[in-house]
Short mmCIF file of C-alpha atoms in Angstrom, two decimals:
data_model
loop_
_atom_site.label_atom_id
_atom_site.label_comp_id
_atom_site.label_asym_id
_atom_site.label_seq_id
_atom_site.Cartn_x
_atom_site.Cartn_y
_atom_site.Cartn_z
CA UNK A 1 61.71 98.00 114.70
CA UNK A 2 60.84 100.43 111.67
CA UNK A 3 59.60 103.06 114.54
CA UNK A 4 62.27 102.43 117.22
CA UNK A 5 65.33 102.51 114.00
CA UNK A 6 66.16 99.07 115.46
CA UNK A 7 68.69 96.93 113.95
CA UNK A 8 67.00 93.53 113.00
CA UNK A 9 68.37 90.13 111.97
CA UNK A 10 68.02 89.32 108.33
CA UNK A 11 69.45 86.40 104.98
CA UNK A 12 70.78 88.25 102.38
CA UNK A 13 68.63 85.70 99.19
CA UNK A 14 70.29 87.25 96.20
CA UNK A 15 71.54 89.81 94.15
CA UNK A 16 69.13 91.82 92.32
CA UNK A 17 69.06 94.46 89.87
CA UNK A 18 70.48 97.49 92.25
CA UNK A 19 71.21 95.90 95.14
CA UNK A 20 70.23 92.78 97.03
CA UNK A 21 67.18 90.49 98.35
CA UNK A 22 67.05 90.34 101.79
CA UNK A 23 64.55 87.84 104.03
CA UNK A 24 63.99 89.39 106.88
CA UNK A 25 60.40 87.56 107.87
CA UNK A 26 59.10 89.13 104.60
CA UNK A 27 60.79 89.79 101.79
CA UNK A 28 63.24 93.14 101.77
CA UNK A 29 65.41 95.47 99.28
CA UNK A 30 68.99 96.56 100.69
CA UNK A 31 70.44 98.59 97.77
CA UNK A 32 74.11 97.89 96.92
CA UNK A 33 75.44 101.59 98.52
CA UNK A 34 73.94 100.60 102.01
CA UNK A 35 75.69 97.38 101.92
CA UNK A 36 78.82 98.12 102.92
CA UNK A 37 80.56 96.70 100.66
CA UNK A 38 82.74 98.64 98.29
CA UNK A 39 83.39 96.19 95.34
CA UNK A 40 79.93 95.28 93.97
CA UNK A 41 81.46 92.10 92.68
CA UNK A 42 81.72 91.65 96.71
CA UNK A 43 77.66 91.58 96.32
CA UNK A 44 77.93 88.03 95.75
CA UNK A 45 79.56 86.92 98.89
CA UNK A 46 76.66 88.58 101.19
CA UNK A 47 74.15 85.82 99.53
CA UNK A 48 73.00 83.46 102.07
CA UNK A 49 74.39 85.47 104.92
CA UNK A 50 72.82 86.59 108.49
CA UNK A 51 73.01 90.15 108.87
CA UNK A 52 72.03 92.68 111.11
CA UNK A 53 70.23 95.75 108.77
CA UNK A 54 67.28 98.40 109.86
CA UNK A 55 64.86 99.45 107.84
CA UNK A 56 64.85 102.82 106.18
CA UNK A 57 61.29 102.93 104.33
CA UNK A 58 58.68 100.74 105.24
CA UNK A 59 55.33 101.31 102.87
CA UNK A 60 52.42 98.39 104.61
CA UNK A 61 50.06 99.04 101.69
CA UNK A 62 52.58 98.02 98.75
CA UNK A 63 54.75 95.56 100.95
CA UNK A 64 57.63 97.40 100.25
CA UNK A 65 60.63 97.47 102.74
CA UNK A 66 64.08 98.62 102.32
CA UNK A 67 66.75 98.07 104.54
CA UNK A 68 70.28 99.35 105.46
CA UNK A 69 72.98 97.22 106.35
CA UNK A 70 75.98 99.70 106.39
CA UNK A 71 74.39 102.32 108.97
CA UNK A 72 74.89 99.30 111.52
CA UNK A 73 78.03 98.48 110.85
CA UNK A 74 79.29 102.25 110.83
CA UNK A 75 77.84 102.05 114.30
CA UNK A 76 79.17 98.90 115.46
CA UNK A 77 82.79 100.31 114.16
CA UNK A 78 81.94 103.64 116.24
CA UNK A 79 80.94 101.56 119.30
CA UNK A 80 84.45 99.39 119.21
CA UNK A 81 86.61 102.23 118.31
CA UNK A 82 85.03 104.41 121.21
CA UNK A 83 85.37 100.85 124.04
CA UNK A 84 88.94 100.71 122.06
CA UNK A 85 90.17 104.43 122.68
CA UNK A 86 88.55 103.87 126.70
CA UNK A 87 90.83 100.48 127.38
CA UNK A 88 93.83 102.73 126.11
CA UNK A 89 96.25 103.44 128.96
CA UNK A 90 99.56 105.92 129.17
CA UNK A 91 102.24 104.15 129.30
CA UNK A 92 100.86 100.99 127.58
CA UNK A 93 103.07 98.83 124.56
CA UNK A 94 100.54 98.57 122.13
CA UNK A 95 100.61 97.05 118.87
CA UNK A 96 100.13 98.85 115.13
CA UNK A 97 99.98 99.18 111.94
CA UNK A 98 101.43 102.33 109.72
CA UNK A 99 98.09 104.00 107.83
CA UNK A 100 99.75 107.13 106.47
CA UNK A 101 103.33 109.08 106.52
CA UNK A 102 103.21 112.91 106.93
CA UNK A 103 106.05 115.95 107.36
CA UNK A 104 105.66 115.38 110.88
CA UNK A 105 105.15 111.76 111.60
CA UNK A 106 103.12 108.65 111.05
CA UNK A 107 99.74 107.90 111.86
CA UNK A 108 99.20 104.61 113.45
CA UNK A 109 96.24 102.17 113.96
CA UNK A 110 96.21 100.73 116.88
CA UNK A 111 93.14 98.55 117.34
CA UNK A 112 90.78 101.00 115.41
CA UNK A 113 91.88 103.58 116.98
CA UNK A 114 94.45 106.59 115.02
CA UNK A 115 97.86 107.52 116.99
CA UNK A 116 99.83 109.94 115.85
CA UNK A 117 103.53 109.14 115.82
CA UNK A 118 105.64 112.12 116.14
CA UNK A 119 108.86 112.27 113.91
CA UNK A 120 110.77 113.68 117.07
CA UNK A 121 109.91 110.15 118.44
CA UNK A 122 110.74 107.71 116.68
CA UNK A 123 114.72 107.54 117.27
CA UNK A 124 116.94 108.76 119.56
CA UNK A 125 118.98 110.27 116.37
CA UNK A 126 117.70 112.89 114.11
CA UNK A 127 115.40 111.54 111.64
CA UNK A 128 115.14 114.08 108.65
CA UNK A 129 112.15 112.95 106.93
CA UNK A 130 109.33 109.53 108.48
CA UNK A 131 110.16 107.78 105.08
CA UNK A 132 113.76 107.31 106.32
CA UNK A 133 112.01 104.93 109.19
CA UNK A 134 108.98 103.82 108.31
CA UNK A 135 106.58 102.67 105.41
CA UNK A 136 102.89 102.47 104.58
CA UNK A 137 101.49 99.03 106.20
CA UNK A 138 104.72 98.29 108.95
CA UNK A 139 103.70 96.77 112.05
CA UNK A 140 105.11 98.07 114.81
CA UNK A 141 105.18 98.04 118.69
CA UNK A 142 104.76 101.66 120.08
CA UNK A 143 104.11 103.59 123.70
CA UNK A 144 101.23 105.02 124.12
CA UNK A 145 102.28 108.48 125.68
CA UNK A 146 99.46 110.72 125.87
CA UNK A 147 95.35 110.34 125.70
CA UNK A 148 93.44 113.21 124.69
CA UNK A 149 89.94 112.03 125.86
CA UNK A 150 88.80 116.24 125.28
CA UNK A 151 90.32 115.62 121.66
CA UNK A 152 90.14 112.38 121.05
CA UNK A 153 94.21 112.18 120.12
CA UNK A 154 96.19 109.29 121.10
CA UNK A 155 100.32 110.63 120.94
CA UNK A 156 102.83 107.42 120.27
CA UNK A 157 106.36 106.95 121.01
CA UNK A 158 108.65 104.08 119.34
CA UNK A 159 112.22 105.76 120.85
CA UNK A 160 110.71 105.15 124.02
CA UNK A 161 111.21 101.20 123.66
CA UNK A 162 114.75 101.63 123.35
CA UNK A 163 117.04 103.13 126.57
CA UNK A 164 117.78 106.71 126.14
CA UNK A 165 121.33 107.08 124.35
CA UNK A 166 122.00 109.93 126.72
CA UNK A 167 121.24 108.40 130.13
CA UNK A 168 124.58 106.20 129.52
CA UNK A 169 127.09 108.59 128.55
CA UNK A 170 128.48 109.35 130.92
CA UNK A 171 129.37 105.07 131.65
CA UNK A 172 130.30 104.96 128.14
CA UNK A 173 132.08 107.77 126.89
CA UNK A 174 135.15 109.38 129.06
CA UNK A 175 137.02 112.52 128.54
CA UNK A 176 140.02 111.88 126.57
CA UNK A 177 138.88 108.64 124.88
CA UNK A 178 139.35 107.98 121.48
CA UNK A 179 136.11 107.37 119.53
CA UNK A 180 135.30 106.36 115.90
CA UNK A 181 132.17 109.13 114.78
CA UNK A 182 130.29 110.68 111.63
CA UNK A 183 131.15 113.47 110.50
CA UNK A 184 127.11 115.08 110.51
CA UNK A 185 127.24 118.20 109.68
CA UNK A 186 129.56 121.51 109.38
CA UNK A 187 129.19 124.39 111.31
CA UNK A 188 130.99 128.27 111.13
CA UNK A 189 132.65 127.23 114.72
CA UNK A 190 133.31 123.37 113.98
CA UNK A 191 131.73 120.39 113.28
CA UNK A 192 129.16 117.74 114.82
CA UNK A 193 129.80 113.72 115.01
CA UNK A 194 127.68 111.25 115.68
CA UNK A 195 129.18 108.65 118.02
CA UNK A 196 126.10 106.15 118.38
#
C-alpha cells in the first residue's frame, strides 16, 4: 500500500501528543494537520472511527508508520466535484447555495461545484449592486446557462426562472394607456419610468 500510495482502511485509537493513534493492523501516527480537521478540539470526535488514510513514511526497522488522512479526502472531494461538474447540463434548474458576493455577481455552489452568477442575471430590472438581491448563505434555485468544460466555469441565471418582462408588452401595455411608474432616473432629453 506504502509503495502503490494506496489508501487503506484504518480506527482512529486516540489522541496523542501532536496528532492521533491510528490502528491500522499495527499501530500508526496521523498528525493533527493531515487530519482534516480544522478545529483540533474536532480531534476528539475522529476517536474510534473507520477511516480511509495512506501512509506517508513507513520506517520497518523502528516500526514507525505515519499516515495521512486529509490527502484522501482532498481526493475524494476532487473525484465528486469533477463526476458533479460532468452530470451538469445547460439548461438544467439546479439548486444552490450563495458562497461569496462580488462587483459583478455571486458565486454559487451548486453540488460542489462554483457557478458564477452574473449581476446582469439575476432580475429582469437593473440591479445596481448583488447585495441589493442576495446574501452570503441564500439558497436559491438557478439555470445553469453555460458549461465551460475547457475552463472549468459553470455561468448561472436566476432571471431566467421568471418570464421575460419584455416578451409581454406588447399584451400588456397599449399606446395611449394610462400607467402608474417610477420615476428612475433624469436625463438632459427626459426622464425614464419603471412600469413593472
Amino acid at each position: 500500500a506504502f509503495a502503490e500510495r494506496r489508501p487503506i482502511a484504518g480506527v482512529v485509537t486516540g489522541v496523542v501528543k501532536g496528532g492521533l493513534s491510528v490502528d491500522v493492523g499495527v499501530r500508526a501516527f496521523m498528525p493533527a494537520s493531515r487530519s482534516g480537521v480544522r478545529e483540533t478540539a474536532d480531534l476528539e470526535k475522529l476517536v474510534g472511527q473507520d477511516i480511509q488514510c495512506r501512509i506517508i513514511k513507513l520506517d520497518v526497522a523502528d516500526e514507525d508508520v505515519v499516515v495521512d488522512r486529509r490527502a484522501v479526502l482532498e481526493e475524494e472531494e476532487q473525484a465528486a466535484r469533477r463526476k458533479a461538474f460532468e452530470e451538469l447540463k445547460e439548461g438544467a434548474v439546479v439548486k444552490g447555495k450563495v458562497r461569496t458576493l462580488t462587483d459583478f455577481g455571486a458565486f454559487v455552489d451548486i453540488g460542489g461545484v462554483d457557478g458564477l452568477l452574473h449581476v446582469a442575471d439575476m432580475s429582469w430590472g437593473r440591479v445596481a449592486k448583488p447585495s441589493d438581491v442576495l446574501k452570503t448563505g441564500d439558497e436559491l434555485e438557478v439555470k445553469v446557462l453555460k458549461v465551460d468544460p475547457a475552463s472549468r466555469r459553470v455561468s448561472l441565471g436566476l432571471k431566467q426562472l421568471q418570464p421575460d418582462p419584455w416578451s409581454l408588452v406588447e399584451e400588456k401595455y397599449k399606446t395611449g394607456d394610462r400607467v402608474k411608474g417610477r420615476v428612475t432616473r433624469l436625463v438632459e432629453f427626459g426622464a425614464f419610468v419603471e412600469l413593472e
